[in-house]
Amino acid sequence: EVALAFQRAMLLVCVIGVPITALLFVARPILASTGQDAVVSAYAGNFCAFLVPQYFGEVTMIALQRVLMAYDLNWANTAVSLLIFLVIAPLMQWWLVRRTSLGYLGVACTSGVLAIGYVAVQVPVLARLGLGHVL
């Protein structure tokens, strides 16, 4: 039952999410058409385009968290969260913002990398806990 709910959720994410995230790629002209400053529209449009991976990573991450919760494996969820957000996130944020030439776009990149990284850690944890059938 949990596996079916997870798989349906992922299908809905793709069906609904793809058209919605397509709007992120055209945020610049949308903002400009509403009278926003051209410079602000350009910066915001670029930032929005870099957020696309974060959307898919985050909704998948949340769905996988709910799977762990449904099986009363909150400790696993907490352990993964602590690893990502206390160890990996600060290093990734520092590197993408400070050490690359991405600047403010590094923040958007970090969001996507961390959300996808969270999923990349959760999947083996689920498999190790005997929940690979959910995926």
mmCIF file of N, CA and C in Angstrom:
data_model
loop_
_atom_site.group_PDB
_atom_site.id
_atom_site.type_symbol
_atom_site.label_atom_id
_atom_site.label_comp_id
_atom_site.label_asym_id
_atom_site.label_seq_id
_atom_site.Cartn_x
_atom_site.Cartn_y
_atom_site.Cartn_z
ATOM 1 N N GLU A 1 0.815 -1.189 0.000
ATOM 2 C CA GLU A 1 0.000 0.000 0.000
ATOM 3 C C GLU A 1 0.868 1.267 0.000
ATOM 4 N N VAL A 2 1.927 1.291 0.827
ATOM 5 C CA VAL A 2 2.827 2.438 0.877
ATOM 6 C C VAL A 2 3.571 2.566 -0.447
ATOM 7 N N ALA A 3 3.991 1.428 -0.984
ATOM 8 C CA ALA A 3 4.721 1.442 -2.255
ATOM 9 C C ALA A 3 3.859 2.025 -3.368
ATOM 10 N N LEU A 4 2.623 1.623 -3.430
ATOM 11 C CA LEU A 4 1.715 2.128 -4.459
ATOM 12 C C LEU A 4 1.482 3.629 -4.302
ATOM 13 N N ALA A 5 1.314 4.077 -3.078
ATOM 14 C CA ALA A 5 1.111 5.506 -2.832
ATOM 15 C C ALA A 5 2.345 6.300 -3.244
ATOM 16 N N PHE A 6 3.530 5.788 -2.919
ATOM 17 C CA PHE A 6 4.774 6.466 -3.298
ATOM 18 C C PHE A 6 4.908 6.539 -4.819
ATOM 19 N N GLN A 7 4.648 5.435 -5.485
ATOM 20 C CA GLN A 7 4.781 5.408 -6.940
ATOM 21 C C GLN A 7 3.765 6.327 -7.616
ATOM 22 N N ARG A 8 2.575 6.388 -7.107
ATOM 23 C CA ARG A 8 1.570 7.317 -7.651
ATOM 24 C C ARG A 8 1.989 8.768 -7.422
ATOM 25 N N ALA A 9 2.546 9.028 -6.253
ATOM 26 C CA ALA A 9 3.016 10.386 -5.963
ATOM 27 C C ALA A 9 4.112 10.802 -6.942
ATOM 28 N N MET A 10 5.019 9.901 -7.236
ATOM 29 C CA MET A 10 6.105 10.221 -8.171
ATOM 30 C C MET A 10 5.564 10.441 -9.583
ATOM 31 N N LEU A 11 4.545 9.690 -9.954
ATOM 32 C CA LEU A 11 3.918 9.894 -11.257
ATOM 33 C C LEU A 11 3.270 11.280 -11.324
ATOM 34 N N LEU A 12 2.571 11.649 -10.264
ATOM 35 C CA LEU A 12 1.951 12.983 -10.220
ATOM 36 C C LEU A 12 2.999 14.096 -10.237
ATOM 37 N N VAL A 13 4.105 13.877 -9.573
ATOM 38 C CA VAL A 13 5.185 14.867 -9.586
ATOM 39 C C VAL A 13 5.640 15.116 -11.014
ATOM 40 N N CYS A 14 5.782 14.061 -11.767
ATOM 41 C CA CYS A 14 6.217 14.219 -13.162
ATOM 42 C C CYS A 14 5.136 14.859 -14.029
ATOM 43 N N VAL A 15 3.920 14.391 -13.890
ATOM 44 C CA VAL A 15 2.830 14.903 -14.726
ATOM 45 C C VAL A 15 2.534 16.370 -14.439
ATOM 46 N N ILE A 16 2.509 16.729 -13.167
ATOM 47 C CA ILE A 16 2.188 18.107 -12.795
ATOM 48 C C ILE A 16 3.442 18.973 -12.747
ATOM 49 N N GLY A 17 4.524 18.404 -12.266
ATOM 50 C CA GLY A 17 5.738 19.178 -12.055
ATOM 51 C C GLY A 17 6.435 19.646 -13.310
ATOM 52 N N VAL A 18 6.412 18.857 -14.353
ATOM 53 C CA VAL A 18 7.112 19.254 -15.582
ATOM 54 C C VAL A 18 6.527 20.541 -16.162
ATOM 55 N N PRO A 19 5.213 20.643 -16.334
ATOM 56 C CA PRO A 19 4.688 21.913 -16.849
ATOM 57 C C PRO A 19 4.915 23.097 -15.912
ATOM 58 N N ILE A 20 4.804 22.853 -14.617
ATOM 59 C CA ILE A 20 4.998 23.945 -13.665
ATOM 60 C C ILE A 20 6.447 24.423 -13.677
ATOM 61 N N THR A 21 7.391 23.495 -13.675
ATOM 62 C CA THR A 21 8.797 23.904 -13.673
ATOM 63 C C THR A 21 9.198 24.540 -14.999
ATOM 64 N N ALA A 22 8.464 24.250 -16.045
ATOM 65 C CA ALA A 22 8.751 24.924 -17.318
ATOM 66 C C ALA A 22 8.583 26.434 -17.169
ATOM 67 N N LEU A 23 7.670 26.840 -16.284
ATOM 68 C CA LEU A 23 7.479 28.268 -16.023
ATOM 69 C C LEU A 23 8.731 28.922 -15.430
ATOM 70 N N LEU A 24 9.512 28.134 -14.707
ATOM 71 C CA LEU A 24 10.736 28.683 -14.120
ATOM 72 C C LEU A 24 11.726 29.122 -15.200
ATOM 73 N N PHE A 25 11.694 28.444 -16.322
ATOM 74 C CA PHE A 25 12.611 28.801 -17.405
ATOM 75 C C PHE A 25 12.199 30.081 -18.126
ATOM 76 N N VAL A 26 10.954 30.466 -17.975
ATOM 77 C CA VAL A 26 10.489 31.701 -18.617
ATOM 78 C C VAL A 26 10.134 32.771 -17.584
ATOM 79 N N ALA A 27 10.711 32.644 -16.398
ATOM 80 C CA ALA A 27 10.443 33.626 -15.333
ATOM 81 C C ALA A 27 10.910 35.021 -15.732
ATOM 82 N N ARG A 28 12.008 35.100 -16.430
ATOM 83 C CA ARG A 28 12.549 36.412 -16.816
ATOM 84 C C ARG A 28 11.548 37.219 -17.645
ATOM 85 N N PRO A 29 11.048 36.677 -18.763
ATOM 86 C CA PRO A 29 10.079 37.464 -19.528
ATOM 87 C C PRO A 29 8.758 37.685 -18.792
ATOM 88 N N ILE A 30 8.364 36.732 -17.957
ATOM 89 C CA ILE A 30 7.137 36.910 -17.183
ATOM 90 C C ILE A 30 7.298 38.092 -16.233
ATOM 91 N N LEU A 31 8.414 38.134 -15.536
ATOM 92 C CA LEU A 31 8.664 39.244 -14.607
ATOM 93 C C LEU A 31 8.764 40.569 -15.347
ATOM 94 N N ALA A 32 9.454 40.554 -16.484
ATOM 95 C CA ALA A 32 9.597 41.790 -17.263
ATOM 96 C C ALA A 32 8.236 42.284 -17.749
ATOM 97 N N SER A 33 7.360 41.358 -18.127
ATOM 98 C CA SER A 33 6.036 41.755 -18.631
ATOM 99 C C SER A 33 5.145 42.335 -17.534
ATOM 100 N N THR A 34 5.488 42.063 -16.279
ATOM 101 C CA THR A 34 4.702 42.626 -15.179
ATOM 102 C C THR A 34 5.262 43.954 -14.693
ATOM 103 N N GLY A 35 6.278 44.454 -15.402
ATOM 104 C CA GLY A 35 6.826 45.755 -15.074
ATOM 105 C C GLY A 35 8.012 45.735 -14.130
ATOM 106 N N GLN A 36 8.539 44.548 -13.838
ATOM 107 C CA GLN A 36 9.718 44.477 -12.977
ATOM 108 C C GLN A 36 10.933 45.058 -13.706
ATOM 109 N N ASP A 37 11.842 45.587 -12.943
ATOM 110 C CA ASP A 37 13.079 46.128 -13.480
ATOM 111 C C ASP A 37 13.794 45.047 -14.308
ATOM 112 N N ALA A 38 14.382 45.446 -15.426
ATOM 113 C CA ALA A 38 15.032 44.484 -16.325
ATOM 114 C C ALA A 38 16.178 43.747 -15.650
ATOM 115 N N VAL A 39 16.943 44.444 -14.834
ATOM 116 C CA VAL A 39 18.073 43.800 -14.149
ATOM 117 C C VAL A 39 17.573 42.785 -13.128
ATOM 118 N N VAL A 40 16.566 43.182 -12.369
ATOM 119 C CA VAL A 40 15.981 42.274 -11.378
ATOM 120 C C VAL A 40 15.377 41.064 -12.075
ATOM 121 N N SER A 41 14.684 41.283 -13.167
ATOM 122 C CA SER A 41 14.083 40.184 -13.931
ATOM 123 C C SER A 41 15.144 39.216 -14.428
ATOM 124 N N ALA A 42 16.261 39.757 -14.894
ATOM 125 C CA ALA A 42 17.344 38.906 -15.399
ATOM 126 C C ALA A 42 17.932 38.054 -14.282
ATOM 127 N N TYR A 43 18.231 38.689 -13.141
ATOM 128 C CA TYR A 43 18.788 37.934 -12.018
ATOM 129 C C TYR A 43 17.808 36.884 -11.508
ATOM 130 N N ALA A 44 16.564 37.283 -11.320
ATOM 131 C CA ALA A 44 15.549 36.358 -10.818
ATOM 132 C C ALA A 44 15.283 35.230 -11.812
ATOM 133 N N GLY A 45 15.270 35.548 -13.103
ATOM 134 C CA GLY A 45 15.062 34.526 -14.120
ATOM 135 C C GLY A 45 16.161 33.479 -14.114
ATOM 136 N N ASN A 46 17.398 33.938 -14.003
ATOM 137 C CA ASN A 46 18.523 32.999 -13.923
ATOM 138 C C ASN A 46 18.426 32.137 -12.669
ATOM 139 N N PHE A 47 18.110 32.774 -11.547
ATOM 140 C CA PHE A 47 17.993 32.047 -10.279
ATOM 141 C C PHE A 47 16.909 30.970 -10.381
ATOM 142 N N CYS A 48 15.762 31.332 -10.946
ATOM 143 C CA CYS A 48 14.649 30.379 -11.088
ATOM 144 C C CYS A 48 15.038 29.181 -11.947
ATOM 145 N N ALA A 49 15.755 29.415 -13.022
ATOM 146 C CA ALA A 49 16.174 28.313 -13.894
ATOM 147 C C ALA A 49 17.081 27.340 -13.150
ATOM 148 N N PHE A 50 17.921 27.865 -12.273
ATOM 149 C CA PHE A 50 18.816 27.002 -11.504
ATOM 150 C C PHE A 50 18.085 26.242 -10.399
ATOM 151 N N LEU A 51 16.855 26.618 -10.084
ATOM 152 C CA LEU A 51 16.078 25.945 -9.042
ATOM 153 C C LEU A 51 15.334 24.701 -9.530
ATOM 154 N N VAL A 52 15.291 24.470 -10.815
ATOM 155 C CA VAL A 52 14.510 23.342 -11.355
ATOM 156 C C VAL A 52 14.904 22.001 -10.731
ATOM 157 N N PRO A 53 16.198 21.653 -10.656
ATOM 158 C CA PRO A 53 16.538 20.360 -10.040
ATOM 159 C C PRO A 53 16.089 20.255 -8.582
ATOM 160 N N GLN A 54 16.060 21.379 -7.900
ATOM 161 C CA GLN A 54 15.664 21.373 -6.501
ATOM 162 C C GLN A 54 14.211 20.937 -6.346
ATOM 163 N N TYR A 55 13.351 21.360 -7.255
ATOM 164 C CA TYR A 55 11.935 20.986 -7.168
ATOM 165 C C TYR A 55 11.772 19.471 -7.171
ATOM 166 N N PHE A 56 12.352 18.829 -8.166
ATOM 167 C CA PHE A 56 12.179 17.376 -8.277
ATOM 168 C C PHE A 56 12.874 16.633 -7.143
ATOM 169 N N GLY A 57 14.042 17.114 -6.745
ATOM 170 C CA GLY A 57 14.735 16.485 -5.631
ATOM 171 C C GLY A 57 13.981 16.623 -4.327
ATOM 172 N N GLU A 58 13.429 17.807 -4.095
ATOM 173 C CA GLU A 58 12.750 18.054 -2.823
ATOM 174 C C GLU A 58 11.445 17.287 -2.704
ATOM 175 N N VAL A 59 10.649 17.246 -3.744
ATOM 176 C CA VAL A 59 9.385 16.512 -3.626
ATOM 177 C C VAL A 59 9.642 15.008 -3.495
ATOM 178 N N THR A 60 10.682 14.512 -4.155
ATOM 179 C CA THR A 60 11.037 13.097 -3.999
ATOM 180 C C THR A 60 11.551 12.844 -2.587
ATOM 181 N N MET A 61 12.380 13.753 -2.087
ATOM 182 C CA MET A 61 12.909 13.640 -0.732
ATOM 183 C C MET A 61 11.771 13.582 0.283
ATOM 184 N N ILE A 62 10.791 14.453 0.146
ATOM 185 C CA ILE A 62 9.666 14.491 1.086
ATOM 186 C C ILE A 62 8.845 13.205 0.994
ATOM 187 N N ALA A 63 8.633 12.713 -0.211
ATOM 188 C CA ALA A 63 7.881 11.462 -0.368
ATOM 189 C C ALA A 63 8.624 10.297 0.290
ATOM 190 N N LEU A 64 9.948 10.261 0.123
ATOM 191 C CA LEU A 64 10.728 9.193 0.748
ATOM 192 C C LEU A 64 10.731 9.327 2.272
ATOM 193 N N GLN A 65 10.716 10.548 2.778
ATOM 194 C CA GLN A 65 10.614 10.745 4.222
ATOM 195 C C GLN A 65 9.294 10.172 4.734
ATOM 196 N N ARG A 66 8.241 10.381 3.977
ATOM 197 C CA ARG A 66 6.927 9.861 4.385
ATOM 198 C C ARG A 66 6.908 8.330 4.373
ATOM 199 N N VAL A 67 7.644 7.740 3.439
ATOM 200 C CA VAL A 67 7.745 6.274 3.423
ATOM 201 C C VAL A 67 8.413 5.799 4.713
ATOM 202 N N LEU A 68 9.526 6.431 5.076
ATOM 203 C CA LEU A 68 10.208 6.053 6.318
ATOM 204 C C LEU A 68 9.291 6.244 7.526
ATOM 205 N N MET A 69 8.529 7.323 7.524
ATOM 206 C CA MET A 69 7.600 7.569 8.630
ATOM 207 C C MET A 69 6.498 6.515 8.668
ATOM 208 N N ALA A 70 6.011 6.099 7.511
ATOM 209 C CA ALA A 70 4.943 5.100 7.456
ATOM 210 C C ALA A 70 5.396 3.765 8.052
ATOM 211 N N TYR A 71 6.690 3.472 7.938
ATOM 212 C CA TYR A 71 7.233 2.243 8.504
ATOM 213 C C TYR A 71 7.850 2.468 9.884
ATOM 214 N N ASP A 72 7.550 3.619 10.484
ATOM 215 C CA ASP A 72 8.044 3.976 11.819
ATOM 216 C C ASP A 72 9.573 3.903 11.907
ATOM 217 N N LEU A 73 10.209 4.430 10.875
ATOM 218 C CA LEU A 73 11.672 4.468 10.824
ATOM 219 C C LEU A 73 12.170 5.909 10.912
ATOM 220 N N ASN A 74 11.625 6.616 11.860
ATOM 221 C CA ASN A 74 11.993 8.022 12.015
ATOM 222 C C ASN A 74 13.466 8.206 12.350
ATOM 223 N N TRP A 75 14.068 7.236 13.010
ATOM 224 C CA TRP A 75 15.493 7.324 13.329
ATOM 225 C C TRP A 75 16.329 7.380 12.054
ATOM 226 N N ALA A 76 15.942 6.616 11.034
ATOM 227 C CA ALA A 76 16.683 6.619 9.766
ATOM 228 C C ALA A 76 16.533 7.964 9.081
ATOM 229 N N ASN A 77 15.343 8.499 9.116
ATOM 230 C CA ASN A 77 15.076 9.806 8.534
ATOM 231 C C ASN A 77 15.917 10.879 9.232
ATOM 232 N N THR A 78 15.969 10.809 10.543
ATOM 233 C CA THR A 78 16.754 11.773 11.316
ATOM 234 C C THR A 78 18.244 11.638 11.009
ATOM 235 N N ALA A 79 18.733 10.418 10.918
ATOM 236 C CA ALA A 79 20.153 10.200 10.634
ATOM 237 C C ALA A 79 20.537 10.758 9.263
ATOM 238 N N VAL A 80 19.707 10.513 8.259
ATOM 239 C CA VAL A 80 19.976 11.034 6.920
ATOM 240 C C VAL A 80 19.938 12.563 6.935
ATOM 241 N N SER A 81 18.952 13.114 7.615
ATOM 242 C CA SER A 81 18.837 14.580 7.698
ATOM 243 C C SER A 81 20.059 15.194 8.365
ATOM 244 N N LEU A 82 20.499 14.608 9.453
ATOM 245 C CA LEU A 82 21.675 15.133 10.148
ATOM 246 C C LEU A 82 22.920 15.070 9.271
ATOM 247 N N LEU A 83 23.089 13.980 8.568
ATOM 248 C CA LEU A 83 24.245 13.844 7.673
ATOM 249 C C LEU A 83 24.234 14.919 6.596
ATOM 250 N N ILE A 84 23.102 15.078 5.950
ATOM 251 C CA ILE A 84 23.008 16.038 4.849
ATOM 252 C C ILE A 84 23.112 17.471 5.348
ATOM 253 N N PHE A 85 22.328 17.815 6.332
ATOM 254 C CA PHE A 85 22.202 19.216 6.704
ATOM 255 C C PHE A 85 23.246 19.726 7.693
ATOM 256 N N LEU A 86 23.921 18.833 8.406
ATOM 257 C CA LEU A 86 24.966 19.288 9.315
ATOM 258 C C LEU A 86 26.370 19.120 8.739
ATOM 259 N N VAL A 87 26.541 18.170 7.849
ATOM 260 C CA VAL A 87 27.874 17.898 7.312
ATOM 261 C C VAL A 87 27.991 18.352 5.855
ATOM 262 N N ILE A 88 27.130 17.844 5.011
ATOM 263 C CA ILE A 88 27.267 18.083 3.574
ATOM 264 C C ILE A 88 26.803 19.480 3.173
ATOM 265 N N ALA A 89 25.681 19.942 3.714
ATOM 266 C CA ALA A 89 25.124 21.234 3.298
ATOM 267 C C ALA A 89 26.069 22.407 3.503
ATOM 268 N N PRO A 90 26.663 22.570 4.680
ATOM 269 C CA PRO A 90 27.552 23.725 4.840
ATOM 270 C C PRO A 90 28.750 23.698 3.884
ATOM 271 N N LEU A 91 29.308 22.518 3.677
ATOM 272 C CA LEU A 91 30.453 22.405 2.769
ATOM 273 C C LEU A 91 30.048 22.694 1.324
ATOM 274 N N MET A 92 28.913 22.167 0.926
ATOM 275 C CA MET A 92 28.434 22.376 -0.436
ATOM 276 C C MET A 92 28.088 23.847 -0.669
ATOM 277 N N GLN A 93 27.425 24.446 0.297
ATOM 278 C CA GLN A 93 27.061 25.862 0.183
ATOM 279 C C GLN A 93 28.318 26.722 0.066
ATOM 280 N N TRP A 94 29.289 26.474 0.913
ATOM 281 C CA TRP A 94 30.535 27.242 0.885
ATOM 282 C C TRP A 94 31.222 27.085 -0.465
ATOM 283 N N TRP A 95 31.296 25.839 -0.929
ATOM 284 C CA TRP A 95 32.018 25.595 -2.172
ATOM 285 C C TRP A 95 31.311 26.217 -3.374
ATOM 286 N N LEU A 96 29.998 26.007 -3.498
ATOM 287 C CA LEU A 96 29.280 26.507 -4.671
ATOM 288 C C LEU A 96 29.128 28.027 -4.683
ATOM 289 N N VAL A 97 29.090 28.657 -3.524
ATOM 290 C CA VAL A 97 28.935 30.113 -3.486
ATOM 291 C C VAL A 97 30.291 30.805 -3.492
ATOM 292 N N ARG A 98 31.218 30.317 -2.695
ATOM 293 C CA ARG A 98 32.494 31.019 -2.509
ATOM 294 C C ARG A 98 33.613 30.562 -3.440
ATOM 295 N N ARG A 99 33.691 29.281 -3.696
ATOM 296 C CA ARG A 99 34.848 28.759 -4.428
ATOM 297 C C ARG A 99 34.632 28.656 -5.938
ATOM 298 N N THR A 100 33.408 28.729 -6.384
ATOM 299 C CA THR A 100 33.141 28.724 -7.822
ATOM 300 C C THR A 100 32.783 30.150 -8.231
ATOM 301 N N SER A 101 32.590 30.357 -9.471
ATOM 302 C CA SER A 101 32.212 31.691 -9.941
ATOM 303 C C SER A 101 30.690 31.847 -10.034
ATOM 304 N N LEU A 102 29.944 30.982 -9.378
ATOM 305 C CA LEU A 102 28.484 31.011 -9.483
ATOM 306 C C LEU A 102 27.835 32.122 -8.659
ATOM 307 N N GLY A 103 28.451 32.525 -7.563
ATOM 308 C CA GLY A 103 27.868 33.584 -6.740
ATOM 309 C C GLY A 103 26.475 33.236 -6.254
ATOM 310 N N TYR A 104 25.525 34.159 -6.480
ATOM 311 C CA TYR A 104 24.163 33.940 -5.982
ATOM 312 C C TYR A 104 23.510 32.718 -6.631
ATOM 313 N N LEU A 105 23.946 32.348 -7.827
ATOM 314 C CA LEU A 105 23.400 31.146 -8.462
ATOM 315 C C LEU A 105 23.872 29.883 -7.739
ATOM 316 N N GLY A 106 24.984 29.999 -7.026
ATOM 317 C CA GLY A 106 25.467 28.879 -6.232
ATOM 318 C C GLY A 106 24.481 28.471 -5.155
ATOM 319 N N VAL A 107 23.721 29.438 -4.642
ATOM 320 C CA VAL A 107 22.692 29.133 -3.641
ATOM 321 C C VAL A 107 21.614 28.254 -4.264
ATOM 322 N N ALA A 108 21.171 28.619 -5.456
ATOM 323 C CA ALA A 108 20.153 27.819 -6.144
ATOM 324 C C ALA A 108 20.700 26.435 -6.490
ATOM 325 N N CYS A 109 21.947 26.392 -6.939
ATOM 326 C CA CYS A 109 22.571 25.095 -7.254
ATOM 327 C C CYS A 109 22.666 24.222 -6.012
ATOM 328 N N THR A 110 23.019 24.839 -4.900
ATOM 329 C CA THR A 110 23.135 24.087 -3.649
ATOM 330 C C THR A 110 21.806 23.455 -3.279
ATOM 331 N N SER A 111 20.725 24.172 -3.453
ATOM 332 C CA SER A 111 19.401 23.626 -3.140
ATOM 333 C C SER A 111 19.140 22.354 -3.927
ATOM 334 N N GLY A 112 19.427 22.398 -5.222
ATOM 335 C CA GLY A 112 19.211 21.228 -6.067
ATOM 336 C C GLY A 112 20.136 20.080 -5.730
ATOM 337 N N VAL A 113 21.409 20.387 -5.532
ATOM 338 C CA VAL A 113 22.390 19.347 -5.225
ATOM 339 C C VAL A 113 22.049 18.670 -3.904
ATOM 340 N N LEU A 114 21.668 19.442 -2.904
ATOM 341 C CA LEU A 114 21.341 18.859 -1.602
ATOM 342 C C LEU A 114 20.062 18.032 -1.643
ATOM 343 N N ALA A 115 19.052 18.513 -2.347
ATOM 344 C CA ALA A 115 17.802 17.751 -2.438
ATOM 345 C C ALA A 115 18.033 16.427 -3.166
ATOM 346 N N ILE A 116 18.778 16.479 -4.252
ATOM 347 C CA ILE A 116 19.075 15.246 -4.995
ATOM 348 C C ILE A 116 20.024 14.365 -4.185
ATOM 349 N N GLY A 117 20.963 14.997 -3.477
ATOM 350 C CA GLY A 117 21.871 14.239 -2.620
ATOM 351 C C GLY A 117 21.131 13.531 -1.504
ATOM 352 N N TYR A 118 20.135 14.190 -0.966
ATOM 353 C CA TYR A 118 19.318 13.585 0.081
ATOM 354 C C TYR A 118 18.644 12.316 -0.448
ATOM 355 N N VAL A 119 18.095 12.410 -1.648
ATOM 356 C CA VAL A 119 17.464 11.240 -2.266
ATOM 357 C C VAL A 119 18.501 10.150 -2.501
ATOM 358 N N ALA A 120 19.690 10.543 -2.951
ATOM 359 C CA ALA A 120 20.759 9.571 -3.217
ATOM 360 C C ALA A 120 21.202 8.847 -1.950
ATOM 361 N N VAL A 121 21.055 9.487 -0.804
ATOM 362 C CA VAL A 121 21.370 8.828 0.469
ATOM 363 C C VAL A 121 20.175 8.006 0.952
ATOM 364 N N GLN A 122 18.967 8.523 0.757
ATOM 365 C CA GLN A 122 17.773 7.828 1.232
ATOM 366 C C GLN A 122 17.542 6.494 0.521
ATOM 367 N N VAL A 123 17.790 6.446 -0.781
ATOM 368 C CA VAL A 123 17.497 5.223 -1.546
ATOM 369 C C VAL A 123 18.292 4.027 -1.013
ATOM 370 N N PRO A 124 19.616 4.130 -0.826
ATOM 371 C CA PRO A 124 20.324 2.974 -0.253
ATOM 372 C C PRO A 124 19.890 2.642 1.178
ATOM 373 N N VAL A 125 19.514 3.666 1.941
ATOM 374 C CA VAL A 125 19.028 3.423 3.299
ATOM 375 C C VAL A 125 17.738 2.603 3.236
ATOM 376 N N LEU A 126 16.826 3.000 2.359
ATOM 377 C CA LEU A 126 15.581 2.234 2.205
ATOM 378 C C LEU A 126 15.870 0.798 1.765
ATOM 379 N N ALA A 127 16.776 0.641 0.824
ATOM 380 C CA ALA A 127 17.124 -0.704 0.349
ATOM 381 C C ALA A 127 17.736 -1.528 1.475
ATOM 382 N N ARG A 128 18.615 -0.917 2.242
ATOM 383 C CA ARG A 128 19.286 -1.618 3.361
ATOM 384 C C ARG A 128 18.273 -2.026 4.431
ATOM 385 N N LEU A 129 17.237 -1.218 4.604
ATOM 386 C CA LEU A 129 16.206 -1.530 5.597
ATOM 387 C C LEU A 129 15.145 -2.500 5.069
ATOM 388 N N GLY A 130 15.346 -3.015 3.861
ATOM 389 C CA GLY A 130 14.401 -3.977 3.300
ATOM 390 C C GLY A 130 13.187 -3.339 2.632
ATOM 391 N N LEU A 131 13.287 -2.063 2.272
ATOM 392 C CA LEU A 131 12.163 -1.372 1.658
ATOM 393 C C LEU A 131 12.411 -1.031 0.186
ATOM 394 N N GLY A 132 13.289 -1.757 -0.448
ATOM 395 C CA GLY A 132 13.577 -1.517 -1.845
ATOM 396 C C GLY A 132 12.370 -1.687 -2.749
ATOM 397 N N HIS A 133 11.429 -2.510 -2.330
ATOM 398 C CA HIS A 133 10.210 -2.728 -3.137
ATOM 399 C C HIS A 133 9.369 -1.474 -3.267
ATOM 400 N N VAL A 134 9.530 -0.531 -2.357
ATOM 401 C CA VAL A 134 8.760 0.719 -2.406
ATOM 402 C C VAL A 134 9.166 1.547 -3.614
ATOM 403 N N LEU A 135 10.435 1.492 -3.927
ATOM 404 C CA LEU A 135 10.959 2.320 -5.014
ATOM 405 C C LEU A 135 10.502 1.781 -6.333
#
